[in-house]
C-alpha cells in the first residue's frame, strides 16, 4: 500500500480548475492537473483496503458504483506514491484503453465507493489516472503497437464512440482486420460531438484516433451504414459486425408552443458549436449563436450543464436551467449510504462559471414548463412555468404535484431541450433485422450477441445512454466475444 498512515496525514486535493471568469473567454479545457507531489500525497492516502470497493464496478439502485472497467486503482495509487509512473501506466493500460478520456470526464464512481470516503473525502483517483496517462504521452511511453500477426478475419464496427473504439482496439490487437464506420465527419462519437471542448479538448480524441490508425485500424467517416452502405452489403463483406451506434435519439418535449423558432435539441446546439469551433474557430457562423439572448435549458442533467457552459461562453444575456427534481441534499441521505454513488449537491464547472459571471447558480429546481409562447413572427419570446412538489404515495412511489399560485413567466429567445435520450435509432436495426426492446438492442450483457448471426452490439445502443467508462467496458467485452465467435476461443479479457 501507499503510506500506512497517509490517510490520516493528508487531505484530499482536488484537480485544479482554471479561474471561472478567465476560462469563459476561451474553449480550452477548464481543469488542470495536480502537481506530482500532490498526486503522490493522494496515492499515499490509499489504504489498499482488503476489499477495494473502488474497482468493483456494479450498480446500486440503478446507479454506477465503483469502476466499471475494474481499474487496478490501489496498485497504481501505490506506484504513484513511490514515483514509479511508468509502472503505474502499465497497470492502468491493463484495464483501460483510453484513460485520457476517463481521467478527464468520468464522473468517478470509484471515488464515491473509496473506503477513505466513509469518513473523509475520497482519494483523488481520477486526477491520478489523468496524470498517469498524460505522462505516458509526454514521455513517449505510448507508442503504436502494431500486431505482428494477422488472422485474416474482417470485422466492421458501426459507430466510433468509446464503445466502438475500445472494441476496435482490442480486436486489432488480437490480429483481426478492423474497419470502423462513422457517419459524422470526425471519429469519436460523443467524445467528439457531444462533450464540449472545455471538458475534453478534441486534440486529445484526435491523438488517440491517429494512434489507432497507425496501429492498423481503418476509419471510414462520412459514411452512414443503412444509407451509404446497406446492412446486407456490410454483412456480406465482413466476418462479423458490431453495432456501437449509441443512443442519440433525443427525447422531445410535447408541449404547447414547441414549434416556435429558437427551440432546439441540446445535441444540435452542442454538436454545431463544436463542429464550427473545429472547422473554423466559429468563423463559418454555422452554429446556434445565443450572444445577447436569454437562454433556458430544459433538463437538469449533465447535457444541460454543457449547454449552460456553452451559452456562457457565447455571452448570452441570461442563462437558466430548469430541473424537474428538487435540489439534492448537501450530505448523503439515509437511503444513499456508502459505497453507493453519493447523490449530493455539487457545483459543477458550468454552475461555478454562471455564478462567477452572473452572480447566481442558474439551476431552478422542481419546475415544470407549461407552455412556450412565440411573438407575431413565430420567434420564441417566453416560457410559462409552475413549481412542483415531489411527494410519495401510500406505496412509497414518488409523484409530482403542481403548487397552485407558483406560475411564472420567463423571457427566452432560445430554449435547449436536454431531457434525455429515447434510445438508439430504429431504421438501422430494422435493416439488420436486429431485435430491440424500448429502443435498446437486445443483446445480453456479457454476451453481446444479437438475434442475427455474426452481428453483435455494445455501448449505449445496447445499454441506453450511459457513461464513457461503461462504453469502454462493453467495447472490451464485445471484442472478447467476437474473437471467441471467430476463432473458437479468446485470450482477450
Ligand atoms: C452532451 C453529453 C455529455 C456527456 N458527458 C459525459 C461525461 O462527461 N462523462 C461520461 O462518462 N459520459 C458522458 N456522456 C455520455 C457518454 O458520452 C456516452 O455514454 C458514450 O459516448 C457512449 O458511447 P458509445 O460508443 O456507445 O456511443 P456514442 O458515443 O454515442 O457513439 C455512437 C456513434 O455511432 C455513430 N453512428 C450512429 N449510427 C450510425 C450509422 N448508421 N452509421 C455510421 N455511424 C453511426 C454516431 O454518429 C456516433 O458517432 C455525455 C453524453 C452527452 C450526450
Ligand atoms: S475510469 Fe472512472 S470509475 Fe474508473 S478509475 Fe477512472 S475515474 Fe474512476
Coordinates of C-alpha atoms and ligand atoms in Angstrom, one line a residue:
X1 CA 0.0 0.0 0.0
X2 CA 1.0 3.7 -0.3
X3 CA 1.9 5.1 3.1
X4 CA 0.5 3.2 6.1
X5 CA -0.5 6.4 7.8
X6 CA -1.1 8.5 4.6
X7 CA -4.9 8.6 5.0
X8 CA -4.5 10.2 8.5
X9 CA -1.8 12.7 7.5
X10 CA -3.0 14.1 4.2
X11 CA -6.3 15.6 3.0
X12 CA -7.9 15.3 -0.4
X13 CA -6.6 17.7 -3.0
X14 CA -9.0 18.2 -6.0
X15 CA -7.7 18.6 -9.5
X16 CA -7.1 22.3 -10.1
X17 CA -9.5 24.3 -12.1
X18 CA -8.8 27.5 -14.1
X19 CA -10.4 30.7 -12.8
X20 CA -14.0 30.6 -14.0
X21 CA -14.0 34.1 -15.4
X22 CA -10.8 33.6 -17.2
X23 CA -11.8 30.2 -18.8
X24 CA -15.1 31.7 -20.0
X25 CA -13.1 33.7 -22.5
X26 CA -11.9 30.6 -24.4
X27 CA -12.9 27.0 -25.2
X28 CA -9.9 25.3 -23.7
X29 CA -10.1 22.6 -21.0
X30 CA -11.3 24.1 -17.7
X31 CA -9.4 21.6 -15.5
X32 CA -5.7 21.4 -14.9
X33 CA -3.6 18.5 -13.4
X34 CA -2.3 18.4 -9.8
X35 CA 1.4 18.6 -9.2
X36 CA 3.4 15.3 -8.9
X37 CA 3.9 16.0 -5.2
X38 CA 0.2 16.5 -4.6
X39 CA -0.6 13.3 -6.6
X40 CA 2.0 11.3 -4.6
X41 CA 0.2 12.5 -1.4
X42 CA -3.1 11.3 -2.8
X43 CA -1.5 8.0 -3.7
X44 CA -0.3 7.8 -0.1
X45 CA -3.9 8.3 1.2
X46 CA -5.0 5.0 -0.4
X47 CA -5.4 2.4 2.3
X48 CA -5.2 -0.6 0.0
X49 CA -8.2 -1.9 1.9
X50 CA -8.8 -5.6 1.9
X51 CA -11.9 -5.2 -0.3
X52 CA -11.3 -2.3 -2.7
X53 CA -14.9 -1.2 -3.4
X54 CA -13.4 1.4 -5.7
X55 CA -12.9 -1.1 -8.5
X56 CA -16.0 -3.3 -8.1
X57 CA -18.0 -1.7 -11.0
X58 CA -21.6 -2.5 -10.3
X59 CA -24.9 -0.7 -9.9
X60 CA -26.7 0.0 -6.7
X61 CA -30.3 1.2 -7.2
X62 CA -29.5 1.6 -10.9
X63 CA -26.6 4.0 -10.2
X64 CA -23.0 3.0 -11.0
X65 CA -20.8 2.2 -8.0
X66 CA -17.1 1.6 -8.3
X67 CA -15.1 1.5 -11.6
X68 CA -16.9 -0.4 -14.4
X69 CA -13.6 -1.4 -16.1
X70 CA -12.2 -2.6 -12.7
X71 CA -9.2 -0.3 -12.9
X72 CA -6.5 -1.6 -10.5
X73 CA -6.7 1.5 -8.5
X74 CA -4.9 0.6 -5.3
X75 CA -2.0 -0.8 -7.3
X76 CA -1.4 2.4 -9.3
X77 CA -2.0 4.6 -6.3
X78 CA 0.9 2.8 -4.6
X79 CA 3.1 3.2 -7.6
X80 CA 2.3 6.9 -8.0
X81 CA 3.1 7.4 -4.3
X82 CA 6.5 5.9 -5.0
X83 CA 7.0 8.0 -8.2
X84 CA 7.0 4.8 -10.4
X85 CA 4.9 6.4 -13.1
X86 CA 5.8 4.1 -16.0
X87 CA 4.8 1.0 -14.0
X88 CA 1.6 2.8 -12.9
X89 CA 0.9 3.3 -16.6
X90 CA 1.4 -0.4 -17.4
X91 CA -1.1 -1.3 -14.7
X92 CA -3.6 1.3 -15.9
X93 CA -3.4 0.2 -19.5
X94 CA -4.2 -3.4 -18.5
X95 CA -7.9 -2.4 -17.9
X96 CA -8.4 0.9 -19.6
X97 CA -7.9 1.6 -23.3
X98 CA -8.5 5.3 -23.0
X99 CA -7.6 6.8 -19.6
X100 CA -7.1 10.2 -21.2
X101 CA -10.9 10.4 -21.6
X102 CA -12.0 8.9 -18.3
X103 CA -9.3 10.7 -16.4
X104 CA -10.9 13.9 -17.6
X105 CA -14.6 13.4 -17.9
X106 CA -15.6 10.3 -15.9
X107 CA -17.9 11.1 -13.0
X108 CA -15.6 8.9 -11.0
X109 CA -18.0 6.4 -9.4
X110 CA -14.7 4.9 -7.9
X111 CA -14.3 7.8 -5.6
X112 CA -17.9 7.5 -4.2
X113 CA -17.0 4.0 -3.0
X114 CA -13.4 4.6 -1.9
X115 CA -13.1 3.3 1.7
X116 CA -11.4 6.5 2.8
X117 CA -14.7 8.2 1.8
X118 CA -16.6 6.5 4.6
X119 CA -15.3 9.2 7.0
X120 CA -13.2 11.6 4.8
X121 CA -13.2 13.0 1.3
X122 CA -12.1 10.2 -1.2
X123 CA -8.6 9.7 -2.7
X124 CA -8.3 11.8 -5.8
X125 CA -8.4 8.7 -8.1
X126 CA -9.5 10.4 -11.3
X127 CA -6.7 13.1 -11.0
X128 CA -4.1 10.4 -10.6
X129 CA -5.5 8.5 -13.6
X130 CA -5.3 11.5 -15.8
X131 CA -1.7 12.3 -14.9
X132 CA -0.5 8.7 -15.4
X133 CA -1.7 8.7 -19.0
X134 CA -0.7 12.3 -19.7
X135 CA 2.8 11.4 -18.6
X136 CA 2.7 8.4 -20.8
X137 CA 2.1 10.5 -23.9
X138 CA 4.5 13.3 -22.8
X139 CA 7.4 10.9 -22.1
X140 CA 6.9 8.9 -25.3
X141 CA 5.9 5.8 -23.4
X142 CA 2.8 5.4 -25.6
X143 CA 3.9 4.0 -28.9
X144 CA 1.9 2.4 -31.7
X145 CA 1.6 -1.3 -31.0
X146 CA 1.4 -2.9 -34.5
X147 CA 0.2 -6.5 -34.3
X148 CA 2.8 -8.9 -35.7
X149 CA 0.4 -11.5 -36.9
X150 CA -2.9 -11.1 -38.7
X151 CA -5.7 -13.6 -38.6
X152 CA -7.3 -12.7 -41.9
X153 CA -10.7 -12.1 -40.2
X154 CA -12.5 -8.9 -41.1
X155 CA -14.7 -7.1 -38.6
X156 CA -16.9 -4.0 -39.3
X157 CA -17.7 -1.7 -36.4
X158 CA -20.6 0.7 -36.9
X159 CA -20.0 3.9 -34.7
X160 CA -16.8 5.4 -33.5
X161 CA -17.7 6.4 -29.9
X162 CA -15.8 5.0 -26.9
X163 CA -17.6 1.6 -27.3
X164 CA -16.6 1.2 -30.9
X165 CA -13.1 2.5 -30.3
X166 CA -12.5 0.1 -27.4
X167 CA -13.8 -2.9 -29.4
X168 CA -11.7 -1.9 -32.4
X169 CA -8.5 -1.5 -30.2
X170 CA -9.0 -4.9 -28.6
X171 CA -9.8 -6.8 -31.8
X172 CA -7.0 -5.1 -33.7
X173 CA -4.5 -6.2 -31.0
X174 CA -5.9 -9.7 -31.4
X175 CA -4.8 -9.6 -35.0
X176 CA -8.1 -9.1 -36.8
X177 CA -8.6 -6.5 -39.6
X178 CA -10.9 -3.9 -38.2
X179 CA -12.8 -1.2 -40.1
X180 CA -14.8 1.5 -38.1
X181 CA -17.6 3.2 -40.0
X182 CA -18.8 6.6 -38.8
X183 CA -21.5 8.8 -40.3
X184 CA -20.0 12.1 -38.9
X185 CA -17.1 13.8 -40.5
X186 CA -14.9 13.1 -37.5
X187 CA -14.5 9.9 -35.4
X188 CA -15.0 9.8 -31.7
X189 CA -18.8 9.7 -31.2
X190 CA -19.9 11.8 -28.3
X191 CA -16.3 12.3 -27.3
X192 CA -16.0 14.5 -30.3
X193 CA -19.5 15.8 -31.0
X194 CA -21.4 15.9 -27.7
X195 CA -19.0 16.5 -24.8
X196 CA -17.8 20.2 -25.3
X197 CA -14.2 21.2 -25.9
X198 CA -13.8 22.8 -22.4
X199 CA -14.4 19.4 -20.8
X200 CA -12.4 17.3 -23.3
X201 CA -10.2 19.0 -25.9
X202 CA -10.6 17.4 -29.3
X203 CA -6.9 17.2 -29.9
X204 CA -6.9 14.5 -27.2
X205 CA -9.5 12.5 -29.1
X206 CA -7.7 13.0 -32.4
X207 CA -4.4 11.9 -30.8
X208 CA -6.0 8.6 -29.9
X209 CA -7.7 8.1 -33.3
X210 CA -4.3 8.8 -35.0
X211 CA -2.6 6.2 -32.8
X212 CA -5.3 3.6 -33.5
X213 CA -4.9 4.3 -37.2
X214 CA -1.2 3.9 -37.0
X215 CA -1.8 0.5 -35.3
X216 CA -3.8 -0.6 -38.3
X217 CA -7.4 0.2 -37.8
X218 CA -9.3 1.7 -40.8
X219 CA -11.6 4.6 -40.0
X220 CA -14.2 5.5 -42.7
X221 CA -16.0 8.7 -41.8
X222 CA -18.9 10.5 -43.6
X223 CA -20.4 7.0 -44.2
X224 CA -23.8 6.1 -42.8
X225 CA -24.5 2.4 -42.6
X226 CA -28.1 1.8 -43.7
X227 CA -27.9 4.6 -46.2
X228 CA -24.4 4.7 -47.9
X229 CA -23.8 1.0 -47.3
X230 CA -26.7 -1.3 -46.6
X231 CA -26.8 -3.8 -43.8
X232 CA -26.7 -6.7 -46.3
X233 CA -23.6 -5.3 -48.1
X234 CA -21.8 -4.9 -44.8
X235 CA -22.7 -8.4 -43.5
X236 CA -21.6 -9.9 -46.8
X237 CA -18.2 -8.1 -46.8
X238 CA -17.2 -8.9 -43.1
X239 CA -16.9 -12.0 -40.9
X240 CA -18.6 -10.1 -38.1
X241 CA -20.4 -6.8 -37.5
X242 CA -20.6 -4.9 -34.2
X243 CA -23.2 -2.2 -33.7
X244 CA -21.9 0.6 -31.5
X245 CA -24.3 3.3 -32.8
X246 CA -25.0 4.9 -29.4
X247 CA -28.4 6.1 -28.1
X248 CA -28.6 9.5 -29.5
X249 CA -32.3 9.7 -30.4
X250 CA -33.4 12.6 -28.3
X251 CA -36.5 12.8 -26.1
X252 CA -38.7 15.7 -27.2
X253 CA -41.0 17.9 -25.2
X254 CA -44.6 17.7 -26.3
X255 CA -45.9 21.0 -25.2
X256 CA -47.9 24.0 -26.4
X257 CA -45.7 26.3 -28.5
X258 CA -43.0 23.7 -29.2
X259 CA -42.9 24.8 -32.9
X260 CA -41.7 28.4 -32.1
X261 CA -38.4 29.4 -33.7
X262 CA -35.4 29.3 -31.2
X263 CA -36.2 25.9 -29.7
X264 CA -33.5 23.3 -30.3
X265 CA -32.4 19.9 -29.1
X266 CA -29.3 20.2 -26.8
X267 CA -27.3 17.9 -29.0
X268 CA -27.9 20.1 -32.1
X269 CA -26.6 23.1 -30.1
X270 CA -23.6 21.3 -28.7
X271 CA -22.6 19.5 -31.9
X272 CA -22.8 22.5 -34.2
X273 CA -20.9 24.6 -31.7
X274 CA -18.0 22.0 -31.6
X275 CA -18.0 21.5 -35.3
X276 CA -17.8 25.2 -36.0
X277 CA -15.0 25.6 -33.4
X278 CA -13.0 22.8 -35.0
X279 CA -13.7 23.7 -38.6
X280 CA -13.1 27.5 -38.5
X281 CA -12.9 28.7 -34.9
X282 CA -16.5 29.9 -35.4
X283 CA -15.7 32.0 -38.5
X284 CA -18.1 29.9 -40.6
X285 CA -21.0 31.1 -38.5
X286 CA -22.5 27.6 -38.7
X287 CA -23.6 27.4 -35.1
X288 CA -26.5 28.5 -32.9
X289 CA -25.4 31.8 -31.5
X290 CA -27.0 32.9 -28.2
X291 CA -25.0 36.1 -27.8
X292 CA -27.1 38.8 -26.1
X293 CA -30.1 36.4 -25.8
X294 CA -32.0 34.9 -22.9
X295 CA -31.4 31.2 -22.8
X296 CA -33.3 28.5 -21.0
X297 CA -32.1 24.9 -20.8
X298 CA -34.8 22.4 -20.0
X299 CA -33.3 19.3 -18.2
X300 CA -31.3 19.2 -15.1
X301 CA -28.6 16.8 -16.1
X302 CA -25.0 17.0 -17.4
X303 CA -26.0 17.6 -21.1
X304 CA -28.0 20.6 -19.8
X305 CA -24.9 21.8 -17.8
X306 CA -22.8 21.6 -21.0
X307 CA -25.4 23.8 -22.8
X308 CA -25.2 26.3 -19.9
X309 CA -21.4 26.4 -20.2
X310 CA -21.6 26.8 -24.0
X311 CA -24.1 29.7 -23.7
X312 CA -22.0 31.4 -21.1
X313 CA -19.0 31.3 -23.5
X314 CA -21.2 32.8 -26.3
X315 CA -22.1 35.7 -23.9
X316 CA -25.8 35.0 -23.7
X317 CA -27.6 37.7 -21.8
X318 CA -29.0 35.3 -19.2
X319 CA -28.9 31.5 -18.8
X320 CA -31.3 29.5 -16.7
X321 CA -31.5 25.7 -16.3
X322 CA -34.8 24.0 -15.4
X323 CA -34.8 20.7 -13.5
X324 CA -37.8 18.6 -12.6
X325 CA -36.3 17.3 -9.3
X326 CA -35.7 19.1 -6.0
X327 CA -32.2 20.3 -5.1
X328 CA -30.0 17.4 -3.8
X329 CA -29.0 17.4 -0.1
X330 CA -25.5 18.5 0.8
X331 CA -24.9 15.2 2.6
X332 CA -25.8 11.6 1.8
X333 CA -29.4 10.7 2.7
X334 CA -30.2 7.7 4.8
X335 CA -31.1 5.7 1.7
X336 CA -27.9 6.6 -0.1
X337 CA -25.2 5.3 2.1
X338 CA -21.6 4.4 1.2
X339 CA -20.5 2.6 -1.1
X340 CA -23.4 3.9 -3.4
X341 CA -22.6 6.8 -5.6
X342 CA -23.2 9.9 -3.5
X343 CA -26.4 11.7 -4.6
X344 CA -25.4 15.1 -3.1
X345 CA -25.4 18.7 -4.3
X346 CA -22.2 19.7 -6.2
X347 CA -21.2 22.8 -8.0
X348 CA -20.2 21.5 -11.5
X349 CA -18.0 23.6 -13.8
X350 CA -20.9 25.2 -15.6
X351 CA -22.6 26.4 -12.5
X352 CA -19.4 27.7 -11.0
X353 CA -18.9 29.7 -14.2
X354 CA -22.5 31.0 -14.1
X355 CA -22.1 32.1 -10.5
X356 CA -18.8 33.9 -11.4
X357 CA -20.4 35.7 -14.4
X358 CA -24.0 36.3 -13.4
X359 CA -23.7 36.1 -9.6
X360 CA -26.0 33.2 -9.2
X361 CA -26.4 29.5 -9.8
X362 CA -28.5 29.0 -12.9
X363 CA -30.4 26.0 -11.7
X364 CA -34.1 26.2 -11.0
X365 CA -35.5 23.1 -9.2
X366 CA -38.9 21.4 -9.1
X367 CA -40.1 23.4 -12.1
X368 CA -42.2 22.4 -15.0
X369 CA -42.7 24.2 -18.3
X370 CA -46.4 24.5 -19.1
X371 CA -46.1 26.3 -22.4
X372 CA -43.8 28.2 -24.8
X373 CA -45.0 31.4 -26.4
X374 CA -43.8 33.0 -29.7
X375 CA -44.1 36.6 -30.9
X376 CA -46.1 37.6 -34.1
X377 CA -43.2 36.4 -36.2
X378 CA -43.1 32.9 -34.7
X379 CA -39.9 33.6 -32.7
X380 CA -39.9 32.3 -29.1
X381 CA -40.4 35.1 -26.5
X382 CA -41.3 33.5 -23.2
X383 CA -41.8 30.3 -21.2
X384 CA -44.6 29.8 -18.7
X385 CA -43.8 27.5 -15.7
X386 CA -45.2 26.2 -12.4
X387 CA -43.4 24.9 -9.3
X388 CA -43.9 21.2 -8.4
X389 CA -43.8 19.3 -5.2
X390 CA -42.3 15.8 -5.1
X391 CA -44.4 13.6 -2.9
X392 CA -44.7 9.9 -2.0
X393 CA -47.9 7.9 -2.3
X394 CA -49.0 5.2 0.2
X395 CA -46.9 2.6 -1.8
X396 CA -43.8 4.7 -1.4
X397 CA -43.8 5.7 -5.1
X398 CA -42.8 9.3 -6.0
X399 CA -45.1 11.6 -7.9
X400 CA -45.1 15.3 -8.6
X401 CA -47.9 17.8 -7.8
X402 CA -48.3 21.3 -9.1
X403 CA -48.2 24.1 -6.4
X404 CA -51.1 26.5 -7.1
X405 CA -50.2 30.1 -7.4
X406 CA -46.5 29.4 -8.3
X407 CA -46.9 30.2 -12.0
X408 CA -44.1 32.3 -13.6
X409 CA -43.2 33.8 -17.0
X410 CA -39.6 33.7 -18.1
X411 CA -38.2 35.7 -21.1
X412 CA -36.4 33.5 -23.6
X413 CA -35.3 33.7 -27.2
X414 CA -33.6 30.3 -27.1
X415 CA -34.6 27.0 -25.4
X416 CA -32.4 23.9 -25.4
X417 CA -34.1 20.6 -24.7
X418 CA -31.9 18.3 -22.7
X419 CA -34.4 15.9 -21.1
X420 CA -32.6 12.7 -22.1
X421 CA -32.5 10.2 -24.9
X422 CA -35.1 7.7 -26.0
X423 CA -32.5 5.2 -27.3
X424 CA -30.8 4.1 -30.4
X425 CA -32.1 4.8 -33.9
X426 CA -34.5 2.2 -35.2
X427 CA -34.3 2.2 -39.0
X428 CA -30.8 0.7 -39.0
X429 CA -31.9 -2.1 -36.6
X430 CA -34.8 -3.0 -39.0
X431 CA -32.4 -3.2 -41.9
X432 CA -30.2 -5.6 -39.9
X433 CA -33.2 -7.5 -38.6
X434 CA -31.9 -7.0 -35.1
X435 CA -34.4 -7.2 -32.2
X436 CA -34.8 -4.4 -29.6
X437 CA -36.7 -3.6 -26.5
X438 CA -37.5 0.1 -25.6
X439 CA -35.1 1.3 -28.4
X440 CA -32.2 -0.7 -26.9
X441 CA -30.7 -3.6 -28.9
X442 CA -31.5 -7.0 -27.4
X443 CA -28.1 -8.5 -26.6
X444 CA -27.3 -9.9 -23.2
X445 CA -24.7 -8.1 -21.1
X446 CA -21.5 -10.2 -21.1
X447 CA -22.5 -11.9 -24.4
X448 CA -23.4 -9.1 -26.8
X449 CA -24.9 -11.4 -29.5
X450 CA -28.0 -10.1 -31.2
X451 CA -30.5 -12.4 -32.8
X452 CA -28.7 -12.1 -36.2
X453 CA -25.8 -14.5 -36.8
X454 CA -22.5 -12.7 -36.6
X455 CA -24.0 -9.3 -35.5
X456 CA -23.1 -8.1 -32.0
X457 CA -24.0 -4.9 -30.1
X458 CA -22.3 -2.9 -27.4
X459 CA -22.3 0.5 -25.6
X460 CA -25.2 2.9 -25.4
X461 CA -27.0 1.3 -28.3
X462 CA -27.4 -1.8 -26.1
X463 CA -27.4 -0.3 -22.6
X464 CA -29.1 3.1 -23.2
X465 CA -27.5 6.5 -22.7
X466 CA -24.8 5.9 -20.0
X467 CA -21.1 6.7 -19.3
X468 CA -17.9 6.6 -21.3
X469 CA -16.5 4.1 -18.8
X470 CA -19.4 1.7 -19.4
X471 CA -18.9 2.1 -23.2
X472 CA -15.2 1.1 -22.8
X473 CA -16.2 -1.8 -20.6
X474 CA -18.7 -3.1 -23.2
X475 CA -16.3 -2.4 -26.1
X476 CA -13.7 -4.5 -24.4
X477 CA -16.1 -7.3 -23.6
X478 CA -17.8 -7.5 -27.0
X479 CA -14.3 -7.7 -28.6
X480 CA -13.7 -10.8 -26.5
X481 CA -17.0 -12.4 -27.6
X482 CA -16.4 -11.6 -31.3
X483 CA -12.9 -13.0 -31.0
X484 CA -14.3 -16.2 -29.5
X485 CA -17.0 -16.4 -32.1
X486 CA -14.5 -16.1 -35.0
X487 CA -11.6 -18.2 -33.5
X488 CA -13.4 -20.6 -31.2
X489 CA -11.5 -19.3 -28.1
X490 CA -10.1 -15.9 -26.9
X491 CA -7.4 -14.7 -24.6
X492 CA -8.9 -11.2 -24.6
X493 CA -10.0 -10.0 -21.1
Ligands
LIG1 C1 -23.7 16.1 -24.1 C2 -23.2 14.9 -23.4 C3 -22.2 14.9 -22.5 C4 -21.8 13.8 -21.9 N1 -20.8 13.9 -21.0 C5 -20.3 12.8 -20.4 C6 -19.2 12.8 -19.4 O1 -18.8 13.9 -19.1 N2 -18.8 11.7 -18.9 C7 -19.2 10.5 -19.3 O2 -18.7 9.4 -18.8 N3 -20.2 10.3 -20.2 C8 -20.8 11.5 -20.7 N4 -21.8 11.4 -21.7 C9 -22.2 10.0 -22.1 C10 -21.2 9.3 -23.0 O3 -20.7 10.3 -23.9 C11 -21.8 8.1 -23.7 O4 -22.3 7.2 -22.7 C12 -20.8 7.4 -24.6 O5 -20.2 8.3 -25.5 C13 -21.5 6.2 -25.3 O6 -20.5 5.6 -26.2 P1 -21.0 4.8 -27.5 O7 -19.7 4.4 -28.1 O8 -21.9 3.7 -27.0 O9 -21.9 5.8 -28.4 P2 -21.6 7.2 -29.0 O10 -20.5 8.0 -28.3 O11 -23.0 7.9 -29.0 O12 -21.1 7.0 -30.5 C14 -22.0 6.4 -31.4 C15 -21.5 6.8 -32.8 O13 -22.2 6.0 -33.8 C16 -22.4 6.8 -34.9 N5 -23.5 6.2 -35.7 C17 -24.8 6.0 -35.3 N6 -25.4 5.4 -36.3 C18 -24.6 5.2 -37.4 C19 -24.7 4.7 -38.7 N7 -25.8 4.2 -39.1 N8 -23.6 4.6 -39.5 C20 -22.4 5.1 -39.0 N9 -22.2 5.7 -37.8 C21 -23.3 5.7 -37.0 C22 -22.8 8.1 -34.3 O14 -22.6 9.2 -35.3 C23 -21.8 8.2 -33.2 O15 -20.6 8.8 -33.6 C24 -22.3 12.5 -22.3 C25 -23.3 12.4 -23.2 C26 -23.8 13.6 -23.8 C27 -24.9 13.5 -24.8
LIG2 S1 -12.5 5.1 -15.2 FE1 -13.8 6.4 -13.9 S2 -14.5 5.0 -12.3 FE2 -12.7 4.0 -13.3 S3 -11.0 4.7 -12.0 FE3 -11.2 6.2 -13.7 S4 -12.4 7.8 -12.8 FE4 -12.7 6.0 -11.5

